[in-house]
PDB file of C-alpha atoms in Angstrom:
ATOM      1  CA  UNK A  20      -3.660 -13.681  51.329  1.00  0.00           C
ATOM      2  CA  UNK A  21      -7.014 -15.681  52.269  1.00  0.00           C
ATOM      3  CA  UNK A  22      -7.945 -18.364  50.822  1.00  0.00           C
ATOM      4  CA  UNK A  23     -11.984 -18.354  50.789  1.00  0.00           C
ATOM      5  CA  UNK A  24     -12.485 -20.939  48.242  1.00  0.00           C
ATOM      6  CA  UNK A  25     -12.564 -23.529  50.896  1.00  0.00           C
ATOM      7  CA  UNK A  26     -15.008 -23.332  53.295  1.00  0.00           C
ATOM      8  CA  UNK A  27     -14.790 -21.747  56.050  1.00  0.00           C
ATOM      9  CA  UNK A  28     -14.158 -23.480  60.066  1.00  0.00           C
ATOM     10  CA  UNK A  29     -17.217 -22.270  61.331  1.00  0.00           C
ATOM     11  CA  UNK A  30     -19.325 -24.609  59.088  1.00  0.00           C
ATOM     12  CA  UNK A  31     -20.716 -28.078  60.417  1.00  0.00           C
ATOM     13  CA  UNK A  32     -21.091 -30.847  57.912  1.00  0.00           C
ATOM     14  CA  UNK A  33     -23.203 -33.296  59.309  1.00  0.00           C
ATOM     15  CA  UNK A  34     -23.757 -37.206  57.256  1.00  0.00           C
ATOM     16  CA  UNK A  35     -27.136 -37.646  55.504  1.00  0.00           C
ATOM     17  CA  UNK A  36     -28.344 -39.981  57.784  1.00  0.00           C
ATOM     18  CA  UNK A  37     -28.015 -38.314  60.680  1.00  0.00           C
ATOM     19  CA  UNK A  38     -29.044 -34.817  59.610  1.00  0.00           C
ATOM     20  CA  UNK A  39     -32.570 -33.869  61.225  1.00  0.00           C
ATOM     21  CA  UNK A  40     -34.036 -30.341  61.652  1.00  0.00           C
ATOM     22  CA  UNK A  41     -36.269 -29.376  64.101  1.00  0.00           C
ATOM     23  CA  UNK A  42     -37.382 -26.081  62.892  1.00  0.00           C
ATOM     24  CA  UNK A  43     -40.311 -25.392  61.685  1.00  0.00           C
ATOM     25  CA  UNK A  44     -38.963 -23.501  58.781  1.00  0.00           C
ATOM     26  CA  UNK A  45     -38.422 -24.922  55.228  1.00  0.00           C
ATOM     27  CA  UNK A  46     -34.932 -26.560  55.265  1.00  0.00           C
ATOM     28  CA  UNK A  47     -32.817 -27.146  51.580  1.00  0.00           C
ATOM     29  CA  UNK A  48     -30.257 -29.849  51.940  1.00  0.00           C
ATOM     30  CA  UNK A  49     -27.392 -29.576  49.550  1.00  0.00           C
ATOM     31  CA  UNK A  50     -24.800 -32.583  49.280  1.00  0.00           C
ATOM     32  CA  UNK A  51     -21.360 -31.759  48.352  1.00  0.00           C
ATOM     33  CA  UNK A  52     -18.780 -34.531  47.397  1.00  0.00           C
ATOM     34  CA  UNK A  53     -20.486 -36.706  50.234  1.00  0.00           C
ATOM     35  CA  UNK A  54     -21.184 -33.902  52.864  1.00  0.00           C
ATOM     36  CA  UNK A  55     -24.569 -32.944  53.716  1.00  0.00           C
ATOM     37  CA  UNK A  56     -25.076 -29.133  54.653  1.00  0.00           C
ATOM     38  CA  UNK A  57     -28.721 -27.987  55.958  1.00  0.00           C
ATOM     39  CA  UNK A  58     -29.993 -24.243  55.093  1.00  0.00           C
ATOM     40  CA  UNK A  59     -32.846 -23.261  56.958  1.00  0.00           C
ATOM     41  CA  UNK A  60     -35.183 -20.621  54.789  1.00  0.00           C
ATOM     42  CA  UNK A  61     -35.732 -17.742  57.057  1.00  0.00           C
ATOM     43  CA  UNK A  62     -38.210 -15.228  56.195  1.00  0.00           C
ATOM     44  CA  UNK A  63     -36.402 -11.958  55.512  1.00  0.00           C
ATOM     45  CA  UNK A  64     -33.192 -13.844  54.264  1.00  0.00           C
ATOM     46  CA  UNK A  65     -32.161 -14.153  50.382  1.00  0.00           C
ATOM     47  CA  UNK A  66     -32.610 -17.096  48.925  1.00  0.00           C
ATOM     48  CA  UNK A  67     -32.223 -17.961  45.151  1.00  0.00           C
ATOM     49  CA  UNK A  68     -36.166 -17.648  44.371  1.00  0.00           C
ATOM     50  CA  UNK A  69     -36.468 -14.304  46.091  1.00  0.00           C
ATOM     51  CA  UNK A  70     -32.769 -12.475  44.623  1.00  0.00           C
ATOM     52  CA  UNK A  71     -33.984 -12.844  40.877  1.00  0.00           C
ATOM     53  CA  UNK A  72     -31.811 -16.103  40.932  1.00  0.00           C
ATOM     54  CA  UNK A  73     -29.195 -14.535  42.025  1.00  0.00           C
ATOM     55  CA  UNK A  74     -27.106 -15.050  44.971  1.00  0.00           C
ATOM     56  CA  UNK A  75     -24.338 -13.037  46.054  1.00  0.00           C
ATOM     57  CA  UNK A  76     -21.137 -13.393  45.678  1.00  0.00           C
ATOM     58  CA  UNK A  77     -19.594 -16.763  47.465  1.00  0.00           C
ATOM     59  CA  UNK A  78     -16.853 -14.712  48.755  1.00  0.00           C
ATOM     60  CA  UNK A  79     -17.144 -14.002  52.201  1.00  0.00           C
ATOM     61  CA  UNK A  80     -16.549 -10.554  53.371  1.00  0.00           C
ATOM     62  CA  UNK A  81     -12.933  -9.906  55.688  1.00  0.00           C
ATOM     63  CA  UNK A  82     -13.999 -10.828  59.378  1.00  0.00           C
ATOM     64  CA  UNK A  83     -12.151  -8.796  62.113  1.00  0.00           C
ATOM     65  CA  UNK A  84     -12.026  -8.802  65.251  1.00  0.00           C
ATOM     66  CA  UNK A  85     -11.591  -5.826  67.631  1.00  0.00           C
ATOM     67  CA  UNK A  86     -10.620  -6.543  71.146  1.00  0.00           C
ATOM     68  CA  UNK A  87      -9.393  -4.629  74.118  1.00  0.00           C
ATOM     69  CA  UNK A  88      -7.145  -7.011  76.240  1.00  0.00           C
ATOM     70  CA  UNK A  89      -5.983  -5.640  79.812  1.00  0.00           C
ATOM     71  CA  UNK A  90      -7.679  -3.533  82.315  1.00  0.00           C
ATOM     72  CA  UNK A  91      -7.628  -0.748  79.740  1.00  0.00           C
ATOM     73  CA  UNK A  92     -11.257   1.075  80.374  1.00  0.00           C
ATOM     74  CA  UNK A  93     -11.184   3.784  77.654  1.00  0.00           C
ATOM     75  CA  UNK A  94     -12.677   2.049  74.120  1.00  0.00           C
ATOM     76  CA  UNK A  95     -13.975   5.232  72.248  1.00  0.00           C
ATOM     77  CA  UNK A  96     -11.004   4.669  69.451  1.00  0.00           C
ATOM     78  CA  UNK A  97     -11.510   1.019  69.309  1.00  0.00           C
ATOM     79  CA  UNK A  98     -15.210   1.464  68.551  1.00  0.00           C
ATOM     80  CA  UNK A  99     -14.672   4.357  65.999  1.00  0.00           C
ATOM     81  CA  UNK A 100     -12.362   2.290  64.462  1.00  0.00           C
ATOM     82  CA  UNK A 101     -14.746  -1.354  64.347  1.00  0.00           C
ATOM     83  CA  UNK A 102     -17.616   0.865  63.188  1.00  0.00           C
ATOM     84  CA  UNK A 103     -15.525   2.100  60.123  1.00  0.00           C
ATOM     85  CA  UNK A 104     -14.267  -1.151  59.616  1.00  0.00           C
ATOM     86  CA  UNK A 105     -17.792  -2.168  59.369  1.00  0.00           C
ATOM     87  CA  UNK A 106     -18.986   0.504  56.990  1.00  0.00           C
ATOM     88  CA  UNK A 107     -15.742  -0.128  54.138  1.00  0.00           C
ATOM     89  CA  UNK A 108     -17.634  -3.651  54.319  1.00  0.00           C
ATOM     90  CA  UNK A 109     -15.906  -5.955  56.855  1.00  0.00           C
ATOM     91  CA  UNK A 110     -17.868  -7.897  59.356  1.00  0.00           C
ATOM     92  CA  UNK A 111     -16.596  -6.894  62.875  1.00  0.00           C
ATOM     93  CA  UNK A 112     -17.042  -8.478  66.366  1.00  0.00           C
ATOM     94  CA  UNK A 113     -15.955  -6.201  69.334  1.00  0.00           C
ATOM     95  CA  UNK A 114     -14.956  -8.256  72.672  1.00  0.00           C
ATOM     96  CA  UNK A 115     -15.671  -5.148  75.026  1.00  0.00           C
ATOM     97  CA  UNK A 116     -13.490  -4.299  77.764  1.00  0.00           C
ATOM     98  CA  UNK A 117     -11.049  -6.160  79.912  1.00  0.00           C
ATOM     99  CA  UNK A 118     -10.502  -9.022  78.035  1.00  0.00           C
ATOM    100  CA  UNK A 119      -7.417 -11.409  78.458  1.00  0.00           C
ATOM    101  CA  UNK A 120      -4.923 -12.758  75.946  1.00  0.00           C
ATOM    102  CA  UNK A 121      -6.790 -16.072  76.015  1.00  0.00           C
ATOM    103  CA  UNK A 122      -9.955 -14.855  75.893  1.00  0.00           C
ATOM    104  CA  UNK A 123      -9.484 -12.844  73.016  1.00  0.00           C
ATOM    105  CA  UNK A 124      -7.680 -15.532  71.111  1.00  0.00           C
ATOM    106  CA  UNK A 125     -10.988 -18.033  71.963  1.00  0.00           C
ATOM    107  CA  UNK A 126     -13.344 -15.627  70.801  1.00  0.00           C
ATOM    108  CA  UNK A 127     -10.830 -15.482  67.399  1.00  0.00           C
ATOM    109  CA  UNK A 128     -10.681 -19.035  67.058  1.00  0.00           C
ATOM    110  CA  UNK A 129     -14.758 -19.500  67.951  1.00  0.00           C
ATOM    111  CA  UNK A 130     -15.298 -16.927  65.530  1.00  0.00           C
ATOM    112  CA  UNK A 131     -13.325 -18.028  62.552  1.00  0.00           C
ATOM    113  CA  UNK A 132     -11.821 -14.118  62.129  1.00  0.00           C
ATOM    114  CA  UNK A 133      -9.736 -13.348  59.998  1.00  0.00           C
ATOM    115  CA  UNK A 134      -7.907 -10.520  61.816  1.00  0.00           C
ATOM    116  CA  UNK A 135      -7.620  -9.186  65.122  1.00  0.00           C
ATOM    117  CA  UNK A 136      -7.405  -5.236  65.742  1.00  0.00           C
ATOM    118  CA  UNK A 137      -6.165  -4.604  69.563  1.00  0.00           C
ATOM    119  CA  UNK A 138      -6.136  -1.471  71.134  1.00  0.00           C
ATOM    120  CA  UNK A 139      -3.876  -0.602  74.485  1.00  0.00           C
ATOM    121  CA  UNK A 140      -3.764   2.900  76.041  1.00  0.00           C
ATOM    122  CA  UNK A 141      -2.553   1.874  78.970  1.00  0.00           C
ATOM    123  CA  UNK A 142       1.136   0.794  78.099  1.00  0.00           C
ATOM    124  CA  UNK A 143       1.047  -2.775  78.891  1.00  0.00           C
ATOM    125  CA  UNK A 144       0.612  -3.537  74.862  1.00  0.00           C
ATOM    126  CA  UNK A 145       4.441  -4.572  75.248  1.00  0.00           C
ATOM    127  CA  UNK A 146       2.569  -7.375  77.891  1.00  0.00           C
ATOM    128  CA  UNK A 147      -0.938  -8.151  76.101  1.00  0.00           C
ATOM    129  CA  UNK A 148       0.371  -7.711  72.521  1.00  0.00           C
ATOM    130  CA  UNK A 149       2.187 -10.200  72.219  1.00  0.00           C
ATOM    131  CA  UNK A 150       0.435 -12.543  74.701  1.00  0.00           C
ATOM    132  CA  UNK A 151      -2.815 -12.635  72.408  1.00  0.00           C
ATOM    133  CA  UNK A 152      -0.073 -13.905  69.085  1.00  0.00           C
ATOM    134  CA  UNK A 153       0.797 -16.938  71.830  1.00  0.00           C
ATOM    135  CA  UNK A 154      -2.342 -17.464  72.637  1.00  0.00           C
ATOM    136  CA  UNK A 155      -3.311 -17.691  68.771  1.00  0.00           C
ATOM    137  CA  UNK A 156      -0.688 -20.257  68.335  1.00  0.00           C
ATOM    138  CA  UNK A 157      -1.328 -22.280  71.338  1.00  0.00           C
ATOM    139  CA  UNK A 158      -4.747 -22.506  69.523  1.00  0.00           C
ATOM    140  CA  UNK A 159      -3.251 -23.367  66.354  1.00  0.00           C
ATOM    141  CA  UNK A 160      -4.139 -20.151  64.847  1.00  0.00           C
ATOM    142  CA  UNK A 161      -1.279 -18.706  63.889  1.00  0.00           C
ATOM    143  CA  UNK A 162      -2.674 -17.543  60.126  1.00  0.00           C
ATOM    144  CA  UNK A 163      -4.848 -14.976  62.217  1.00  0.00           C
ATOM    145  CA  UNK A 164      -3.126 -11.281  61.367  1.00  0.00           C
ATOM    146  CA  UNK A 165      -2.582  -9.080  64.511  1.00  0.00           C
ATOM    147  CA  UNK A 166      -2.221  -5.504  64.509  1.00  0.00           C
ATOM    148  CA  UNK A 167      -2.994  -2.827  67.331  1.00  0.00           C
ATOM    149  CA  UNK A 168      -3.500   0.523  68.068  1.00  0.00           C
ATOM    150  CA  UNK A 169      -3.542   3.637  70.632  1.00  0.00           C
ATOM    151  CA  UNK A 170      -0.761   5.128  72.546  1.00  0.00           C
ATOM    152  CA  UNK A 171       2.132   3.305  71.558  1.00  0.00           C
ATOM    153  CA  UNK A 172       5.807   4.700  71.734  1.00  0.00           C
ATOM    154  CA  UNK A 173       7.900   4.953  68.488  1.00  0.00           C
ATOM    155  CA  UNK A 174      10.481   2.703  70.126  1.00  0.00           C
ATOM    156  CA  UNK A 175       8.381  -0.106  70.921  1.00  0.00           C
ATOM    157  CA  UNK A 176       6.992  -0.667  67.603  1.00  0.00           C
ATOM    158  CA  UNK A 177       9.624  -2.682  66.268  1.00  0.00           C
ATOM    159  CA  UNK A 178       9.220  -4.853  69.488  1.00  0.00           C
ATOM    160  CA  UNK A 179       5.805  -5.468  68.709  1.00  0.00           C
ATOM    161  CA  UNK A 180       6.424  -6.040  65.211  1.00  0.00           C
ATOM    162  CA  UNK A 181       9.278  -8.702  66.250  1.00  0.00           C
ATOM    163  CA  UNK A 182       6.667 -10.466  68.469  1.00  0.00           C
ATOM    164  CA  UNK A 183       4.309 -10.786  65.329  1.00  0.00           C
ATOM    165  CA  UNK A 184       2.140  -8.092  65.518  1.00  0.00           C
ATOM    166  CA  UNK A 185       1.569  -7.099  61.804  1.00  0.00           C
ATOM    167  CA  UNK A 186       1.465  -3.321  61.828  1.00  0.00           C
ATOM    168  CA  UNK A 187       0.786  -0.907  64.785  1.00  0.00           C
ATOM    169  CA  UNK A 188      -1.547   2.486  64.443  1.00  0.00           C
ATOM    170  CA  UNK A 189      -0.290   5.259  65.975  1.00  0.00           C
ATOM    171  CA  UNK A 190      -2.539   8.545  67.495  1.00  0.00           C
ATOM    172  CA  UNK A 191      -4.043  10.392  64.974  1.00  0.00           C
ATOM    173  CA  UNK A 192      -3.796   7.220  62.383  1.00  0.00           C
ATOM    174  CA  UNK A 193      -6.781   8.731  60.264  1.00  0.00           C
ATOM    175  CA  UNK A 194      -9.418   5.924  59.421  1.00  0.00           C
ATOM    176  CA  UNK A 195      -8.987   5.501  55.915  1.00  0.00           C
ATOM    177  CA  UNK A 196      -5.435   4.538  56.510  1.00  0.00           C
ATOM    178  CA  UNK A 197      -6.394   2.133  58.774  1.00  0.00           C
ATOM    179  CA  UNK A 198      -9.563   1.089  56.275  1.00  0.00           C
ATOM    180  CA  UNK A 199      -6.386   0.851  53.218  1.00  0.00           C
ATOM    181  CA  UNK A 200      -4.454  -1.304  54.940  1.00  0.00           C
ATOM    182  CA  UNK A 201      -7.315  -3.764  56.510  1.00  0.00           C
ATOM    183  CA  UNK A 202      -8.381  -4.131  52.418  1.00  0.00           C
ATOM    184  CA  UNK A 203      -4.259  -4.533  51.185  1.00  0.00           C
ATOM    185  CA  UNK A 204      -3.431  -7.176  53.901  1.00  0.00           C
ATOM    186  CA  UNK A 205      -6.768  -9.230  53.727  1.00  0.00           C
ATOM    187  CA  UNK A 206      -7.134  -9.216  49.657  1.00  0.00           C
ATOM    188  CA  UNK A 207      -8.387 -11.550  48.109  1.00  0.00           C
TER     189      UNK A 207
END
């Protein structure tokens, strides 16, 4: 379970006397238990005035990432699966191809996800797999969930599952199981 009462990493408090904008947009400044947090007022973004008085809900949507680590070149699944991912209402950033185990746990980390998706089809997921969970804990990001993908033997999925990788998708793993999962793992 996530907690998303708290605010999230990827916000920067910044003290009121130091807080300065130099956009040319309105600003709001809203203090918080002695914590100063600037909103710029973009044109085309909701604010309270223009949603009725409404904002949405404070709950932020499940973040995933989707990464392909290795010299793996074929990413047709991976994208089919981050675009459904997208449309049951996650926020997804793809990495592209040919990413490394500490790249892909930087991008995590710099992204504040909440889960990473990898996808191997070349057989060294026994390799990458498990190097991305290290790198995630070297980082001190160890909540991150990991699961993966693609052309993975029967026999090395309790390997990967020992090395912390939370579930593994096999071929033909139709997207709504995939989409029933992401939503039972990352409830809120």
């Amino acid at each position: 379970m996530i907690d998303r009462s708290t605010p999230r990493r990827r916000y920067i408090e910044t003290p009121t006397a130091t807080a300065t904008s130099t956009s040319e947009a309105p600003s709001t400044t809203i203090t918080l238990t002695s914590s100063t947090f600037h909103m710029l007022e973009l044109p085309g973004c909701r604010t309270a005035e223009r949603s009725g008085g409404q904002l949405p809900s404070p709950t932020m949507p499940i973040r995933i990432l989707i990464a392909k680590p290795g010299l793996d070149g074929h990413d047709r699944g991976a994208k089919v699966v981050a675009r459904a991912l997208r449309d049951a209402g996650c926020e997804v950033i793809y990495t592209g191809l040919h990413q490394t185990p500490d790249q892909i746990a930087a991008i995590a980390v710099q992204e504040d996800v909440d889960g990473v998706g990898l996808s191997a089809l070349s057989g060294a997921h026994l390799t990458l797999f498990p190097s991305v969970v290290e790198a995630l804990k070297a980082r001190g990001a160890d909540d991150i969930i990991v699961f993966g993908g693609g052309i993975i033997p029967e026999a090395d999925i309790p390997l990967l599952e020992a090395a912390g990788i939370a579930h593994v998708f096999g071929p033909g793993t139709s997207i709504e199981t995939i989409q029933a999962w992401v939503d039972e793992q990352f409830a809120d």
